[in-house]
Short mmCIF file of C-alpha atoms in Angstrom, two decimals:
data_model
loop_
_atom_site.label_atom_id
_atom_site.label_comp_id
_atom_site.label_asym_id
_atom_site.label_seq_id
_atom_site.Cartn_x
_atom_site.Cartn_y
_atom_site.Cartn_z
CA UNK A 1 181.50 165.45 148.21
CA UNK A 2 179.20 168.15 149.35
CA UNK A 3 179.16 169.99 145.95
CA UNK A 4 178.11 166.67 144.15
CA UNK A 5 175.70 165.52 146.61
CA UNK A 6 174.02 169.43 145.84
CA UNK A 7 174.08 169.17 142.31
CA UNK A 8 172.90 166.16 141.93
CA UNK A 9 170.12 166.03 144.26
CA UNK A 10 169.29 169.62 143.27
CA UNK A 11 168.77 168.38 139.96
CA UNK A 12 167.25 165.35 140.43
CA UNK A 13 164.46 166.96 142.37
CA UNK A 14 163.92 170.18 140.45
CA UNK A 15 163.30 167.77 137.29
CA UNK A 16 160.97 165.34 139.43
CA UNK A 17 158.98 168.63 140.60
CA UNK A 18 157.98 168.89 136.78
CA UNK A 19 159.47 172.53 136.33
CA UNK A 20 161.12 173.52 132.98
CA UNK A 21 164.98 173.78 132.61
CA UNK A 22 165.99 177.45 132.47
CA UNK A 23 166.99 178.47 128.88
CA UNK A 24 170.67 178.74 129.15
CA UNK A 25 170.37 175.06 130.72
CA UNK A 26 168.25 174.12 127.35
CA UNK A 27 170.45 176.10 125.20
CA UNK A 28 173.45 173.90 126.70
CA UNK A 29 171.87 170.92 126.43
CA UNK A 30 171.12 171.40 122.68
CA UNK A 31 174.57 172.50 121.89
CA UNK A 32 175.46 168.90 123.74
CA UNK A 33 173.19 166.79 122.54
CA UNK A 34 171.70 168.41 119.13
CA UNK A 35 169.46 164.85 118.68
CA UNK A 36 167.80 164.28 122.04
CA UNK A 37 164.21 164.35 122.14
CA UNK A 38 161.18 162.83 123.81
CA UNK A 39 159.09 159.63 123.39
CA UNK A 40 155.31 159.82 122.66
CA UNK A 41 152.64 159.54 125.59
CA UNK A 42 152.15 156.30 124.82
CA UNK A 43 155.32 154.94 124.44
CA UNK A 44 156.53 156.17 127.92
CA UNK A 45 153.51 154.77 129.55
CA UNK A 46 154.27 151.17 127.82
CA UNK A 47 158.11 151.48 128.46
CA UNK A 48 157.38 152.55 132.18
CA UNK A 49 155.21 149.47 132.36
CA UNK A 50 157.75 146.98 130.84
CA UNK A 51 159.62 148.07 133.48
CA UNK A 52 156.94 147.59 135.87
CA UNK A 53 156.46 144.15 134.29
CA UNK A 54 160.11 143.12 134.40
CA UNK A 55 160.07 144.06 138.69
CA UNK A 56 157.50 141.30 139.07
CA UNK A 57 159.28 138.37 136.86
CA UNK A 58 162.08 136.69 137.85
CA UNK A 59 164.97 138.85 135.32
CA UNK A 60 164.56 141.34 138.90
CA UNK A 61 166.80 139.45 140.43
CA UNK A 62 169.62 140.13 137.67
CA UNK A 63 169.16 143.66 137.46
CA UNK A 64 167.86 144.78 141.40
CA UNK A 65 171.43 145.91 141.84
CA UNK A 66 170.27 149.15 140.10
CA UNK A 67 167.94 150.02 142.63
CA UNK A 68 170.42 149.28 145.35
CA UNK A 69 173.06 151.51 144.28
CA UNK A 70 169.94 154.15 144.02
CA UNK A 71 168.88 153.60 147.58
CA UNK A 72 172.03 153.60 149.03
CA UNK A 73 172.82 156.71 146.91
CA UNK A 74 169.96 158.38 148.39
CA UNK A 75 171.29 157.79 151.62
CA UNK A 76 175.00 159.36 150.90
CA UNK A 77 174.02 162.69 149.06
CA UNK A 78 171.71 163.21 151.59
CA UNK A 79 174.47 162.87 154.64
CA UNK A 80 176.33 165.46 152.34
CA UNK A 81 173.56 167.98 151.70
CA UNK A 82 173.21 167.50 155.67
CA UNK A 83 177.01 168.42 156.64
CA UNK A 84 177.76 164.90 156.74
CA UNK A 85 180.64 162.85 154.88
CA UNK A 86 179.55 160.00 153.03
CA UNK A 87 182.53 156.99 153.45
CA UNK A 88 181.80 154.34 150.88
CA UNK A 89 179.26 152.61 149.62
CA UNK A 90 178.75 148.44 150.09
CA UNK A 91 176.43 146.25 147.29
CA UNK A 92 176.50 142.46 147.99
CA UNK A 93 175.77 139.63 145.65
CA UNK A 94 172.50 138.99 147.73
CA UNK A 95 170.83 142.45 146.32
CA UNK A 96 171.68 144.35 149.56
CA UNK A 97 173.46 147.25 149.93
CA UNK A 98 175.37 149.56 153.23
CA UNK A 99 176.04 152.98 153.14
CA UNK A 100 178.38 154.32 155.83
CA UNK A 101 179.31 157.95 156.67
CA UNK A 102 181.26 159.84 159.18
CA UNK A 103 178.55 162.77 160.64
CA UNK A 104 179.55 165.71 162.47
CA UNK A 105 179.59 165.74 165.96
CA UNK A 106 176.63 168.89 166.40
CA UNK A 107 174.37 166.22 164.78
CA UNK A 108 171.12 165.56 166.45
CA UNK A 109 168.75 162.61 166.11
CA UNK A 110 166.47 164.52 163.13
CA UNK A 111 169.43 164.70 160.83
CA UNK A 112 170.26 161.06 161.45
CA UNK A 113 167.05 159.75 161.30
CA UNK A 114 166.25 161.73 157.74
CA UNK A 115 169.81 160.33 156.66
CA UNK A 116 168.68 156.64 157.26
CA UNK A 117 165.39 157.12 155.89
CA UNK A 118 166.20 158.92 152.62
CA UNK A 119 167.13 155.63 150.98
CA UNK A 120 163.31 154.38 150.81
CA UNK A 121 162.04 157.12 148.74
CA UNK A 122 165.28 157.58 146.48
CA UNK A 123 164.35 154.98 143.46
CA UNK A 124 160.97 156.60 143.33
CA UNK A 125 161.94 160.33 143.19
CA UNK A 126 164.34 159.10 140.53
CA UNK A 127 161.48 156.91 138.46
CA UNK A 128 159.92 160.56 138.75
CA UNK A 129 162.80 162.56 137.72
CA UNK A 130 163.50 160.15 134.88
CA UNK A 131 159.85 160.51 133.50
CA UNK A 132 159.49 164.31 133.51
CA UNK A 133 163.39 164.38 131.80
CA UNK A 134 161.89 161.99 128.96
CA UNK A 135 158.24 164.13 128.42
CA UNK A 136 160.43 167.64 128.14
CA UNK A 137 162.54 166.07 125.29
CA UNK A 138 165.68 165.68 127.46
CA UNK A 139 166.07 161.74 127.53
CA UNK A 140 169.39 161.05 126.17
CA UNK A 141 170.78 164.24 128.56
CA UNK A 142 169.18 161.88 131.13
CA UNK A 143 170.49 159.06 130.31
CA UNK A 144 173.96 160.66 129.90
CA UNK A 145 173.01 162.01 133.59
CA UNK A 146 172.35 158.80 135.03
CA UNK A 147 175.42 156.93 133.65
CA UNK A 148 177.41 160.15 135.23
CA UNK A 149 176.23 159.95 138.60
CA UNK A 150 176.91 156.03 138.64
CA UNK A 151 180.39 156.49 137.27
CA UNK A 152 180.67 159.39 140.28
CA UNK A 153 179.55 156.72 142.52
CA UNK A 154 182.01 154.45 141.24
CA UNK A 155 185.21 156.98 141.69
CA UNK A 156 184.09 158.34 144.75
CA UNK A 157 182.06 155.57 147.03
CA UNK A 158 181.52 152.00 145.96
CA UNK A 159 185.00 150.30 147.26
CA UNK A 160 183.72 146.32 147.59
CA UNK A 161 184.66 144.05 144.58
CA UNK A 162 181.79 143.22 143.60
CA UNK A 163 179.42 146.44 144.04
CA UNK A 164 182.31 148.18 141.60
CA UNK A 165 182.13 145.38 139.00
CA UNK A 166 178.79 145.41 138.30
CA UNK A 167 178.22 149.31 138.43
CA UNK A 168 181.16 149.67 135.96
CA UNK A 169 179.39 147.07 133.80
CA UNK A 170 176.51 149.09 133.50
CA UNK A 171 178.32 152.37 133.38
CA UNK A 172 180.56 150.81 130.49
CA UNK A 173 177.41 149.28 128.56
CA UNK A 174 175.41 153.34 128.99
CA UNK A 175 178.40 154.89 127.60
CA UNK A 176 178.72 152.62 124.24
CA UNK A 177 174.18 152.35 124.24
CA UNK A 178 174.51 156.43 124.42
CA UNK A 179 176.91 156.00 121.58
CA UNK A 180 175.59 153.18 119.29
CA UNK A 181 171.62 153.39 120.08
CA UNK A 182 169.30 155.78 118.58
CA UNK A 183 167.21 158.27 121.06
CA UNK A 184 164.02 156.35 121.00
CA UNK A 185 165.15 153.55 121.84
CA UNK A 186 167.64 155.03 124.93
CA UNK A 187 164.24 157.22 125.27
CA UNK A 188 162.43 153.63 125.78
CA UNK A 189 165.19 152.47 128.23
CA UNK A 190 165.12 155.25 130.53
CA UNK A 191 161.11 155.00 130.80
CA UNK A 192 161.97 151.15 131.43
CA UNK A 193 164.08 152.10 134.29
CA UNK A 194 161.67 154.55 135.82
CA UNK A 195 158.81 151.67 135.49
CA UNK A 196 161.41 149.38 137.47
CA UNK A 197 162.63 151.57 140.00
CA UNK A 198 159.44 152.75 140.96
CA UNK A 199 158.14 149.31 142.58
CA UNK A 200 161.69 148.88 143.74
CA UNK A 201 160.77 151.86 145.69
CA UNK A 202 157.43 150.02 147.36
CA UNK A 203 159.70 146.46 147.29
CA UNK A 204 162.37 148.25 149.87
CA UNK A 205 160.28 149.52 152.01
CA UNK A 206 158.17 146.18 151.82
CA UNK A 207 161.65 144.37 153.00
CA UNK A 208 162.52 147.11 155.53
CA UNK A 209 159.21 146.34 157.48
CA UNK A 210 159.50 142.47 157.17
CA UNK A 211 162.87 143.01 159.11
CA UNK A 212 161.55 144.62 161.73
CA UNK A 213 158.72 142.63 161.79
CA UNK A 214 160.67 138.87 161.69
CA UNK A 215 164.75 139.52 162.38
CA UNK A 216 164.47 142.18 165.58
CA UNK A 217 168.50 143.26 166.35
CA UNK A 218 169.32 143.43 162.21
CA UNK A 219 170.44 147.21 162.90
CA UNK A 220 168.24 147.79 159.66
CA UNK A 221 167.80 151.50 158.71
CA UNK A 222 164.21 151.53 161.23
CA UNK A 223 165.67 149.63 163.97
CA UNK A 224 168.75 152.83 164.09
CA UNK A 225 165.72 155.34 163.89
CA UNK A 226 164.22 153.60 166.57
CA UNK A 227 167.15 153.56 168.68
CA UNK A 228 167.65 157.75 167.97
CA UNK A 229 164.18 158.29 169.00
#
């Protein structure tokens, strides 16, 4: 679990940091996916802001389980970049999610704390990451990216009923869209996400701060910081 949370976080952040693929990488991907390309300026901004759109109307509440798997994703590669090893991973009907982990014993109250905190920022980094893969021409490798680390998440972490069914529905549904759908319009789907998962970012750590602030004794991600420090 180590070696997948590093390559996947690794990758995840050095295409959020903006920085070009190295050749061979390019060279790879071309040989992989011969069609992939990039949208337009224009198009990613109004796909990013469909997604926006769709975060504020009530068809969030059918599709926030994305952003819950990402969260709680965030918090399990991390624990394995940090020596930790991530258990299993928890998504209830109600949108909410648990990640559990078993850390080492030489563990001090930084690593912990960065562990329960890396959630909040995780949907973000991704909207970033997702946005940079679709302006260097690489959104269908992203896409194909994405779909893999879900179905990784699936195999490896999510163990309750109903967190499995719906990831494997939307693992299923990437694998036949990256099949049957053109590259625009998987190109438009990614910059949807992104829009989405980016005020799912804000929206998390919105809730997180109403817990604290209203249901004191939750043993919400703050409230275990809290108790560390």
């Amino acid at each position: 679990m180590w070696v997948i949370s590093l390559v996947v976080s690794v990758v995840v952040l050095y295409v959020s940091n903006g920085s070009e693929l190295p050749a061979v990488v390019v060279d790879q991907l071309k040989n992989l996916i011969p069609d992939d390309s990039s949208l337009s300026d224009q198009h990613l901004a109004l796909s990013f802001l469909a997604g926006v759109m769709v975060a504020g109307t009530p068809l969030h509440t059918a599709v926030r389980y994305l952003s819950t798997v990402v969260h709680e994703l965030g918090h399990a590669f991390t624990a394995g970049l940090l020596g930790g090893r991530p258990k299993n991973i928890t998504i209830a009907t109600n949108g909410s999610g648990l990640a559990t982990y078993y850390p080492p014993i030489t563990w001090g109250r930084f690593r912990a704390s960065i562990v329960s905190l890396a959630g909040y920022p995780a949907p973000s980094i991704a909207a970033i990451a997702a946005v940079q893969a679709v302006q260097a021409g690489h959104a269908k490798a992203w896409f194909a990216f994405s779909a893999g680390t879900l179905a990784l998440a699936i195999l490896m972490l999510i163990r309750n009923f109903w967190g499995f069914m719906w990831t494997a529905g939307v693992v299923a549904a990437s694998y036949f869209g990256a099949r049957e759908l053109n590259v625009q319009l998987l190109g438009w789907i990614v910059g949807g996400v992104a829009g989405y998962l980016a005020i799912e970012g804000f929206r998390n750590a919105w809730t997180q701060m109403t817990i604290v602030r209203f249901a004191s004794g939750s043993g919400c991600d703050a409230e275990m910081v809290a108790r560390w420090w």
